[in-house]
Amino acid sequence: IMSISQVVISTASTALRRKRKRKTIVLPAITRRKATVITMQNKLLLKTLFSALILLSLCACERQKCYSHYEHVDHDGWERGDTIFFKIPPVKEAGVYQIAVGVRSQLSYPYQTLVLNVHNTILPKTDSRRHSITCQIYDETGETDNGIAYTQHEFPLDTISLSQNDSIHIAVTHLMQQWQIHGISDIGISLTRR
């Protein structure tokens, strides 16, 4: 014959075993749900990354930068007579190309704009063009796009048709009223196939 205390202890231990059994039954179901959610999130992430990769590859096929180079401007200032030269090597493929001018300026540059004279000659054709371009360095409030010590801007200049093995010689001078300007650190040229 069992005493009442033994019955109570036996019932309590049976209830604990049942709870433990329930927990072991419930936990795998929760784990499976979490695994399903994580798998769905991974699939969505993979689809998004794959789509972005395809989009970037299509954009890369559309435009191809063939040349990009910056020349340093003297620390003592850029005088109006100082010419910066660029020699773009012969292009491998005929096509339509975009020439752009790059300007790296320091926050010490005192003007909102920079006016440049760009003279480009396509060789061997000796086709020459002269452009005057106004580059917006700061907005009306004197602010830049970012708050760092240097800013970099790129300005489209011209669209040209080149034959295979054509090269371009480019000369850049400034057309500012001041004879010598300070705060411009580099001038660059880029050529992009369209």
CSV table of N, CA and C in Angstrom, one decimal, residues 2 9 16 18 29 41 61 64 87 101-102 108 115 126 142-143 162 169-170:
chain,number,residue,atom,x,y,z
A,2,MET,N,0.5,2.2,-0.8
A,2,MET,CA,1.2,3.4,-0.9
A,2,MET,C,0.7,4.5,0.0
A,9,ILE,N,4.1,12.4,-4.7
A,9,ILE,CA,5.5,12.4,-5.3
A,9,ILE,C,5.4,11.8,-6.7
A,16,LEU,N,6.0,16.1,-14.3
A,16,LEU,CA,7.2,16.7,-14.8
A,16,LEU,C,7.7,15.9,-16.1
A,18,ARG,N,5.8,14.4,-18.3
A,18,ARG,CA,5.0,14.8,-19.4
A,18,ARG,C,5.3,16.2,-19.9
A,29,ALA,N,9.3,21.6,-33.6
A,29,ALA,CA,8.4,22.3,-34.4
A,29,ALA,C,8.8,23.8,-34.5
A,41,GLN,N,14.1,33.9,-46.1
A,41,GLN,CA,14.8,35.1,-46.1
A,41,GLN,C,16.1,35.0,-47.0
A,61,CYS,N,27.9,47.0,-69.4
A,61,CYS,CA,28.0,46.8,-70.8
A,61,CYS,C,27.7,48.0,-71.6
A,64,GLN,N,31.5,52.2,-70.9
A,64,GLN,CA,32.8,51.6,-70.5
A,64,GLN,C,33.8,52.8,-70.5
A,87,LYS,N,47.2,63.2,-72.9
A,87,LYS,CA,47.3,62.5,-74.1
A,87,LYS,C,46.6,61.2,-74.0
A,101,VAL,N,35.3,66.5,-67.9
A,101,VAL,CA,36.4,67.2,-67.2
A,101,VAL,C,36.2,67.0,-65.7
A,102,GLY,N,37.2,66.6,-65.0
A,102,GLY,CA,37.1,66.4,-63.5
A,102,GLY,C,37.9,67.5,-62.8
A,108,SER,N,39.4,75.8,-49.6
A,108,SER,CA,40.0,77.1,-49.6
A,108,SER,C,39.7,77.8,-51.0
A,115,VAL,N,35.9,78.5,-64.5
A,115,VAL,CA,35.7,78.5,-66.0
A,115,VAL,C,37.0,78.0,-66.6
A,126,THR,N,43.4,65.3,-87.1
A,126,THR,CA,43.7,66.7,-86.7
A,126,THR,C,42.4,67.5,-86.7
A,142,GLY,N,27.4,78.6,-50.8
A,142,GLY,CA,28.8,78.3,-50.6
A,142,GLY,C,29.1,76.9,-50.0
A,143,GLU,N,28.0,76.0,-50.1
A,143,GLU,CA,28.2,74.7,-49.5
A,143,GLU,C,28.6,73.7,-50.6
A,162,LEU,N,34.7,58.5,-82.6
A,162,LEU,CA,36.1,58.1,-82.9
A,162,LEU,C,36.2,56.9,-83.7
A,169,HIS,N,44.5,64.5,-78.0
A,169,HIS,CA,45.4,65.4,-77.2
A,169,HIS,C,44.5,66.5,-76.7
A,170,ILE,N,44.6,66.8,-75.4
A,170,ILE,CA,43.7,67.8,-74.7
A,170,ILE,C,44.6,68.8,-73.9
